[in-house]
Coordinates of C-alpha atoms in Angstrom, one line a residue:
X1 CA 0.0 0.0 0.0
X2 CA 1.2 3.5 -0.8
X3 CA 2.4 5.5 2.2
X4 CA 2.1 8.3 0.4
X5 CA -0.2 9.6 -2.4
X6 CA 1.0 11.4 -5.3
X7 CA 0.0 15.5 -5.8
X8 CA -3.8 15.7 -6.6
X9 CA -4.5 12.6 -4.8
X10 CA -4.9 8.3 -5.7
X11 CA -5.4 7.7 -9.4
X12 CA -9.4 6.7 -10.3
X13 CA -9.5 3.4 -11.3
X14 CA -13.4 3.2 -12.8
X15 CA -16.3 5.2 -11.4
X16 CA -20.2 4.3 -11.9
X17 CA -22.5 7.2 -11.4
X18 CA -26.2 6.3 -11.2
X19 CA -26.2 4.2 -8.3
X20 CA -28.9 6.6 -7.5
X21 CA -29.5 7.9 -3.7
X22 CA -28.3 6.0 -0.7
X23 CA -25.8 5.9 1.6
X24 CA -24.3 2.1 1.8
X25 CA -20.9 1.1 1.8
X26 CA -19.9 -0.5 -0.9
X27 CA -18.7 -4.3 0.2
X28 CA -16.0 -6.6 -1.9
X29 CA -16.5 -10.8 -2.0
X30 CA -15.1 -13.0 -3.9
X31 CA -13.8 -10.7 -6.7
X32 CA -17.2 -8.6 -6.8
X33 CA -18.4 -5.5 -5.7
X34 CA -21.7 -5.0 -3.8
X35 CA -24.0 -1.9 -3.0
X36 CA -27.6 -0.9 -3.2
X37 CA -29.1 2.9 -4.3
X38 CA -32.8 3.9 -4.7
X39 CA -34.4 5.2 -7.8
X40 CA -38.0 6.8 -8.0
X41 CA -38.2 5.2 -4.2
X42 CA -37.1 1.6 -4.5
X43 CA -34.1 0.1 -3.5
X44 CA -32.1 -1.9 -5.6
X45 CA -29.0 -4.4 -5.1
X46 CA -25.6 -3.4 -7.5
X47 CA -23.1 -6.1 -8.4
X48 CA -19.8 -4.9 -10.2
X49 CA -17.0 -6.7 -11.2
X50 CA -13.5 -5.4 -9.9
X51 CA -13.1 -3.6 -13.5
X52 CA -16.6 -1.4 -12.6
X53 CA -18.8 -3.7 -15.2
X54 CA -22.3 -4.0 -13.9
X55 CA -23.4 -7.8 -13.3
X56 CA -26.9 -7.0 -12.3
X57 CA -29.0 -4.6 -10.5
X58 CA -32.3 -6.1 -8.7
X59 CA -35.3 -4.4 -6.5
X60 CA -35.8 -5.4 -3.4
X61 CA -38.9 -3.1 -2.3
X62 CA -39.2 0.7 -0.7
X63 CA -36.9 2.8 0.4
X64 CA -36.3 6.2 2.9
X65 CA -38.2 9.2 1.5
X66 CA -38.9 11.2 4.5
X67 CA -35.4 12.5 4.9
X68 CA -31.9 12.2 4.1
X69 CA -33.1 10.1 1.2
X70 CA -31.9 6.9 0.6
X71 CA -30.5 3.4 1.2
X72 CA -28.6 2.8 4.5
X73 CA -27.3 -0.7 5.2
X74 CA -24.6 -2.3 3.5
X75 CA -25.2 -5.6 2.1
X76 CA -23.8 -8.9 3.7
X77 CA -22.8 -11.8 1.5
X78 CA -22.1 -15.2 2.7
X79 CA -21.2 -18.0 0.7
X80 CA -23.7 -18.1 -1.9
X81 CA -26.4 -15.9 -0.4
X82 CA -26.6 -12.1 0.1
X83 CA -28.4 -10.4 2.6
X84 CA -29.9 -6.5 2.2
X85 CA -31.8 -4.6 5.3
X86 CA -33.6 -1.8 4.1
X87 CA -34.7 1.6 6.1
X88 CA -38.0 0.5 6.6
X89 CA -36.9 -3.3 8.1
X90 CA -37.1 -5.4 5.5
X91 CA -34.6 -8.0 5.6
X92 CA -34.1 -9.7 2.2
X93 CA -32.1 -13.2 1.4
X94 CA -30.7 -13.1 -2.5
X95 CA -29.3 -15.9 -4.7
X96 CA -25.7 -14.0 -5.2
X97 CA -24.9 -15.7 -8.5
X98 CA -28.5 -13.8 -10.3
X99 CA -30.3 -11.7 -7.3
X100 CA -32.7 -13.7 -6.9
X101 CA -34.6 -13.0 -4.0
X102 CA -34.8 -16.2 -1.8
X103 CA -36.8 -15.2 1.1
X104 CA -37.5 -11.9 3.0
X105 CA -38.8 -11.1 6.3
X106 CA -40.9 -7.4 7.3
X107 CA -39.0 -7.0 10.7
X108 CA -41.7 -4.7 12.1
X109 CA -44.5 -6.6 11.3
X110 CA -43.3 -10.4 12.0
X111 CA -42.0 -9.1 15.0
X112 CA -43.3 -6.2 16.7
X113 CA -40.7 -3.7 16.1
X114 CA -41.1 0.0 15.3
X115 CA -39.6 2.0 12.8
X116 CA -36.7 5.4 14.0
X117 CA -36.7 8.4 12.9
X118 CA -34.5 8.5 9.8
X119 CA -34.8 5.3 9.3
X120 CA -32.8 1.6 9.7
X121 CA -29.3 2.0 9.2
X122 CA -28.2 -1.6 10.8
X123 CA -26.3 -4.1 8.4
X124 CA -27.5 -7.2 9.8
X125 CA -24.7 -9.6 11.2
X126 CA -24.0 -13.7 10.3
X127 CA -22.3 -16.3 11.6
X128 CA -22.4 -19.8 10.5
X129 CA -26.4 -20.6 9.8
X130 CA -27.7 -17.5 11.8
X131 CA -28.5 -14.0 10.6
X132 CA -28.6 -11.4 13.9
X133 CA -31.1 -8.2 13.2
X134 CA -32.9 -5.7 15.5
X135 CA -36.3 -5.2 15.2
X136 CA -36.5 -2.8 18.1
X137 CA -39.8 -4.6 19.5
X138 CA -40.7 -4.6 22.9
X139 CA -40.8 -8.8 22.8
X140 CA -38.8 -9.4 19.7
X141 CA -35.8 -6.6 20.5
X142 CA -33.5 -8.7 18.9
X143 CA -33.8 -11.6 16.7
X144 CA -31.8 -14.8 15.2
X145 CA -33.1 -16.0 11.7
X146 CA -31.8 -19.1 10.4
X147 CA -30.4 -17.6 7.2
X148 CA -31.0 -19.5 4.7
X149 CA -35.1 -20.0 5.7
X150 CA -35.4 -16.9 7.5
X151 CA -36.9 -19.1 10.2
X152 CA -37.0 -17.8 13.7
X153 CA -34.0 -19.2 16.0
X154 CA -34.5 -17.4 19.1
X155 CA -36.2 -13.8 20.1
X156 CA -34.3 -11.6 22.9
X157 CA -36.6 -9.2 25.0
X158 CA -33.3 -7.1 25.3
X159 CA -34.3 -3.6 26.9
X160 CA -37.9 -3.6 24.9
X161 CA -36.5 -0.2 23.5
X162 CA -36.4 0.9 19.6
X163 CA -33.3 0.4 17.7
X164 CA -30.8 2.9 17.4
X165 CA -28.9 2.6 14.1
X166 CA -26.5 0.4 14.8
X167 CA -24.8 -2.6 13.5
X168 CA -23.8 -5.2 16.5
X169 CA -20.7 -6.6 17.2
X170 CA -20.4 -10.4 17.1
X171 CA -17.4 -11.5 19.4
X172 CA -15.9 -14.4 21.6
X173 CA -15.2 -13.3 24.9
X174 CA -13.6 -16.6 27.2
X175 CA -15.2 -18.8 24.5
X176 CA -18.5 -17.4 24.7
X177 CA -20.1 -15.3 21.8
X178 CA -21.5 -12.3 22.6
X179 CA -23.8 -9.8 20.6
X180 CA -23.1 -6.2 21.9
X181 CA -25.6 -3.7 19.9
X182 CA -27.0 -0.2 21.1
X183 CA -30.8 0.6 21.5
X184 CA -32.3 3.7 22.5
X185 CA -31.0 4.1 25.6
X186 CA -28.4 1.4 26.0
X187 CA -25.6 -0.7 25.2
X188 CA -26.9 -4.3 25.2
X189 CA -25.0 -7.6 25.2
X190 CA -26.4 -10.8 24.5
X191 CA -25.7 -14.3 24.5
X192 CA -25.3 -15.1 21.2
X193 CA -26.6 -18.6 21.4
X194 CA -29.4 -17.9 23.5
X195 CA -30.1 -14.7 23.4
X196 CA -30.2 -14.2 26.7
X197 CA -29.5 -10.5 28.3
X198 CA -26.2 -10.8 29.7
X199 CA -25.8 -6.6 30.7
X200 CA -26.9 -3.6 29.5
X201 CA -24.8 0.1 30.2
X202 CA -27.1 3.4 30.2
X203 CA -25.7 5.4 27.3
X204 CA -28.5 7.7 26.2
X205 CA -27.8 10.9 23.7
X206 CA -29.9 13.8 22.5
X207 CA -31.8 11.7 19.4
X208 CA -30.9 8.3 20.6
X209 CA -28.5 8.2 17.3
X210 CA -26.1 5.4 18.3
X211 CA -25.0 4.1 14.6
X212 CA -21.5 3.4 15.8
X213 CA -20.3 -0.6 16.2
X214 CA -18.5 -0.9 19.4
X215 CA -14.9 -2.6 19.0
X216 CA -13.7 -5.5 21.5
X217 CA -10.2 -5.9 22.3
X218 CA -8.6 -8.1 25.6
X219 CA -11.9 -8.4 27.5
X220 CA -12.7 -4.5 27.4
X221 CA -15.3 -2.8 24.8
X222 CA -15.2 0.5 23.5
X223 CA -18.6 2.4 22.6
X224 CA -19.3 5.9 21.5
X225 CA -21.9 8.0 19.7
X226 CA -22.3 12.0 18.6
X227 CA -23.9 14.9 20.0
X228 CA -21.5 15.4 22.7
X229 CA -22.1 12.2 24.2
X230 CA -18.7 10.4 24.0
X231 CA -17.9 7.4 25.0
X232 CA -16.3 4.9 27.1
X233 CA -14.5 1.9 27.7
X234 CA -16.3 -1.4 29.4
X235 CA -14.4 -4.5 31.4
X236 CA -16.4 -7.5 30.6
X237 CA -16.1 -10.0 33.5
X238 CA -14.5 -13.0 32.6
X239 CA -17.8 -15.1 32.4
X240 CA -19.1 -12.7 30.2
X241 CA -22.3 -12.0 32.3
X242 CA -21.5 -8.3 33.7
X243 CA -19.6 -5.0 32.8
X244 CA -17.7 -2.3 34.8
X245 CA -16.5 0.9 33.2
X246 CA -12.9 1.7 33.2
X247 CA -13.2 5.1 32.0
X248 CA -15.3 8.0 30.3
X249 CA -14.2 10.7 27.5
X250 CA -17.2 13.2 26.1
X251 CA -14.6 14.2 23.2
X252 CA -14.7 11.3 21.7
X253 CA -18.2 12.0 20.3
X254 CA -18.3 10.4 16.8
X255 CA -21.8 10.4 15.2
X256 CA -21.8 7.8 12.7
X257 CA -17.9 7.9 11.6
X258 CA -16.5 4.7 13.4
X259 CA -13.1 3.8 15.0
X260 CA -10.3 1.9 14.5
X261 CA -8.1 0.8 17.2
X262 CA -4.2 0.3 16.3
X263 CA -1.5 -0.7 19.0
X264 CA -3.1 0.1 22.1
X265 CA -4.5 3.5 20.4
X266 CA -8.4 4.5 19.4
X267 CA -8.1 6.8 16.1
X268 CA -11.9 9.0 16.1
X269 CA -13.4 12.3 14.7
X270 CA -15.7 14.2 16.7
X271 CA -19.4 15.3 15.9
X272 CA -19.9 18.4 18.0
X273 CA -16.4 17.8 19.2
X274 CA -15.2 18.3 15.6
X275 CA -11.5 17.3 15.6
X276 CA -10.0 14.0 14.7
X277 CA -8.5 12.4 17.9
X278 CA -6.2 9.7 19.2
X279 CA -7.0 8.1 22.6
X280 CA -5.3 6.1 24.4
X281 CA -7.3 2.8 25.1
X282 CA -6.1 2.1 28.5
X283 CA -6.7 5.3 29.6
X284 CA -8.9 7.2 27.5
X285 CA -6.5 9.9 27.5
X286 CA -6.2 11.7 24.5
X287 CA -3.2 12.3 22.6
X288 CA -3.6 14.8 20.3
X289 CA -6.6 16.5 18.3
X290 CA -6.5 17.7 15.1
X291 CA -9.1 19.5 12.5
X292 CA -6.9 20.0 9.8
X293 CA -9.6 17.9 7.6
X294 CA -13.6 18.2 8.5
X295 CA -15.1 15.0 10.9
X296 CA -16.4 12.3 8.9
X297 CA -15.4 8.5 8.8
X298 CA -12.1 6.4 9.3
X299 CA -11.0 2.8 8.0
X300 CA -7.5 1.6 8.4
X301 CA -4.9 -0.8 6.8
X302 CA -1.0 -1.6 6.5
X303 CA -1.1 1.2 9.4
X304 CA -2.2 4.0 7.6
X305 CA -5.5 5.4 8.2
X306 CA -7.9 6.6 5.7
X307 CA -10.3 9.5 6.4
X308 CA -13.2 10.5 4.1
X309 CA -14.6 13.6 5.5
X310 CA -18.4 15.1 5.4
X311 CA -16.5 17.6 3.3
X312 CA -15.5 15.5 0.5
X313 CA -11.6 15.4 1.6
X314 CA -10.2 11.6 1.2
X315 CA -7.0 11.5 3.3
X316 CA -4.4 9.3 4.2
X317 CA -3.0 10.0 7.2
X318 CA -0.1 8.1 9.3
X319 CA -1.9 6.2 12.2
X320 CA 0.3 8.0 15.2
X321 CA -0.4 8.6 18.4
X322 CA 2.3 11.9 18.4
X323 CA 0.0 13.7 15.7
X324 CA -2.6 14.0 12.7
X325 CA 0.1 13.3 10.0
X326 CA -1.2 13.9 6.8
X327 CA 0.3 11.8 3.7
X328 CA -1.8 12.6 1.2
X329 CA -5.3 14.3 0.3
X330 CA -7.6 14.6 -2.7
X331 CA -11.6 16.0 -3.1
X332 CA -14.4 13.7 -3.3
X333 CA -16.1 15.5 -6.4
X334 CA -18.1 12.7 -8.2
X335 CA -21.6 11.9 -6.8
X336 CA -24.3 13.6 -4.7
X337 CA -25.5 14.9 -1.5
X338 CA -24.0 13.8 2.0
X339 CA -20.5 12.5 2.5
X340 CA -21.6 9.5 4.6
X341 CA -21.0 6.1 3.6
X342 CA -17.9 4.2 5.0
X343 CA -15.0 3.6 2.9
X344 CA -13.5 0.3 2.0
X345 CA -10.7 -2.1 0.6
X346 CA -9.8 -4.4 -1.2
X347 CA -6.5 -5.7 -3.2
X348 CA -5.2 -2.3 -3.3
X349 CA -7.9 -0.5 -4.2
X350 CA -10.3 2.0 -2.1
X351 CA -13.7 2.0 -2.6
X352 CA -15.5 5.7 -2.1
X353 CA -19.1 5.8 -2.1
X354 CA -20.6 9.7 -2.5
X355 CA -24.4 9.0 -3.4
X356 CA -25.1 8.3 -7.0
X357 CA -21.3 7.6 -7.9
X358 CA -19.1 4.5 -6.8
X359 CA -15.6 5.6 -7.2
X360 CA -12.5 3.5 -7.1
X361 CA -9.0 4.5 -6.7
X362 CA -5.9 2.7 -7.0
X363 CA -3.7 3.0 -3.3
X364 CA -0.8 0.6 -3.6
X365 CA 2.3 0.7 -5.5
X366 CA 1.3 -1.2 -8.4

């Protein structure tokens, strides 16, 4: 991977510009490219190949017209199977090899849940047979499908609160798997076999807006969301069934922009705390703050990070807890509306979604 980009930024491999609205990720499996985009209201599932040729592009039903228009979720393939959760909780099982649609399930009406205000933004987790989803019910808070029926596996009461925008975190903790996911109000984690409520930590904000996946590391979980909130770090006991918190930091106040964690540091941008930070995970302190480039969302790889800002500014930036080190920048100026949608990679290539336009751009040495 390059360690730094030339003047003007990464070369553009291909770009494909009428995705239509949405903000999904785009997602790479088995030499393919996935994403979805709404047209005149429906959403739709987008394969690619890695040269930016379109395989196929299938409905899968309505999507968010009330605000911030759009898809949300990023699609989940496993083996032979994909799996797309719109805004309005429809979960929907395709046939990868044609898009097919194998079986779907309406989340708030086969299971009680309720719809938030801007609408779903989870991408539903699998593991093995099982699909994990929140329907935000007061019974069904949070479900297991078997994932190839879309038969019900277990049901978890949770905290009966609505979802809250986020995709869970599957991990092993001791040799037990837990499900950590925030709802309105809380941080929730599960037995992912049962579905049993282990603990819950009160972690309320302004809008209940928690899209952020917590990250696991050595028995301790990290969480955060925006609006000043912050976050925190959590000890898990060592059977799993309880947490204590270690420490508390409002700064760290992403919105929707995810961490990464890289040797024993937490790299973040802010919401109404606007600067990128670094934080030390042991003790939350924070090592330096930076707004150099606007807040907006982070990946990392080969220890560089890669920042894609609400502004449109892609940059690579050295992952180093002494200071925002910037190795390279460029402006997001294909596609449409809001700067949202996570970037990703794959065999050397980043993958920048803006809206309408998928853009690729070549950030190794080849």
């Amino acid at each position: 991977m390059l360690k730094e980009w030339p003047t003007g930024g990464p070369e553009i491999k291909w770009s494909y510009e009428a995705l239509g609205q949405g903000h999904a990720s785009a997602i790479v499996s088995n030499a393919f490219v996935y994403t979805t985009g709404m047209s005149d209201g429906t959403g739709f599932l987008f394969k690619f190949d890695l040269d930016g040729k379109l395989m196929y592009k299938k409905p899968y039903g309505p999507e968010f017209t009330e605000s911030w228009y759009g898809t949300r979720g990023t699609p989940v393939i496993a083996g032979d199977k994909i799996y797309v959760e719109s805004a309005h909780g429809k979960l929907v099982c395709f046939n990868e090899s044609d898009g097919k649609i194998l079986w779907s399930k309406e989340l708030f009406k086969d299971f009680d849940g309720s719809n938030i205000a801007w609408g779903v933004n989870e991408t539903p987790v699998v593991d093995g047979d099982i699909i994990y989803a929140t329907p935000g019910g007061r019974k069904n808070n949070v479900v297991a499908l078997n994932r190839h029926t879309g038969s019900l596996v277990w049901t978890s009461a949770g905290k009966g609160e609505l979802s809250a925008y986020c995709t869970p975190l599957l991990f092993v903790h001791n040799g037990r798997k837990i499900l950590a996911t925030h709802t309105a109000s809380h941080l929730i984690g599960l037995d992912a076999a049962t579905g049993k409520l282990l603990w819950s930590h009160r972690h309320p904000n302004r809008y209940s807006v928690h899209p952020n996946t917590p990250i696991y590391h050595q028995g301790e979980l990290f969480y955060f969301s925006g609006y000043g909130q912050g976050g925190g770090l959590l000890k898990l006991s060592e059977d799993g069934n309880s947490v204590s918190r270690v420490w508390y930091n409002n700064q760290v106040d992403s919105r929707m922009g995810g961490a990464v964690l890289i040797d024993g540091h937490i790299y973040v941008s802010g919401d109404e705390n606007r600067e990128w930070r670094c934080i030390n995970w042991k003790s939350g302190k924070e090592t330096y703050a930076s707004s150099e480039i606007g807040k907006g969302a982070i990946i990392a790889a080969e220890g560089m990070l890669y920042c894609y800002s609400e502004r449109g500014e892609l940059a690579l930036v050295k992952a180093d807890p002494s200071g925002f080190k910037v190795a390279g920048k460029t402006k997001v100026t294909l596609g449409s509306e809001q700067h949202w949608a996570h970037p990703a990679i794959y065999d050397g290539v980043l993958y920048v979604r803006h809206g309408q336009a998928l853009i690729s751009y070549l950030v190794d040495s080849r």
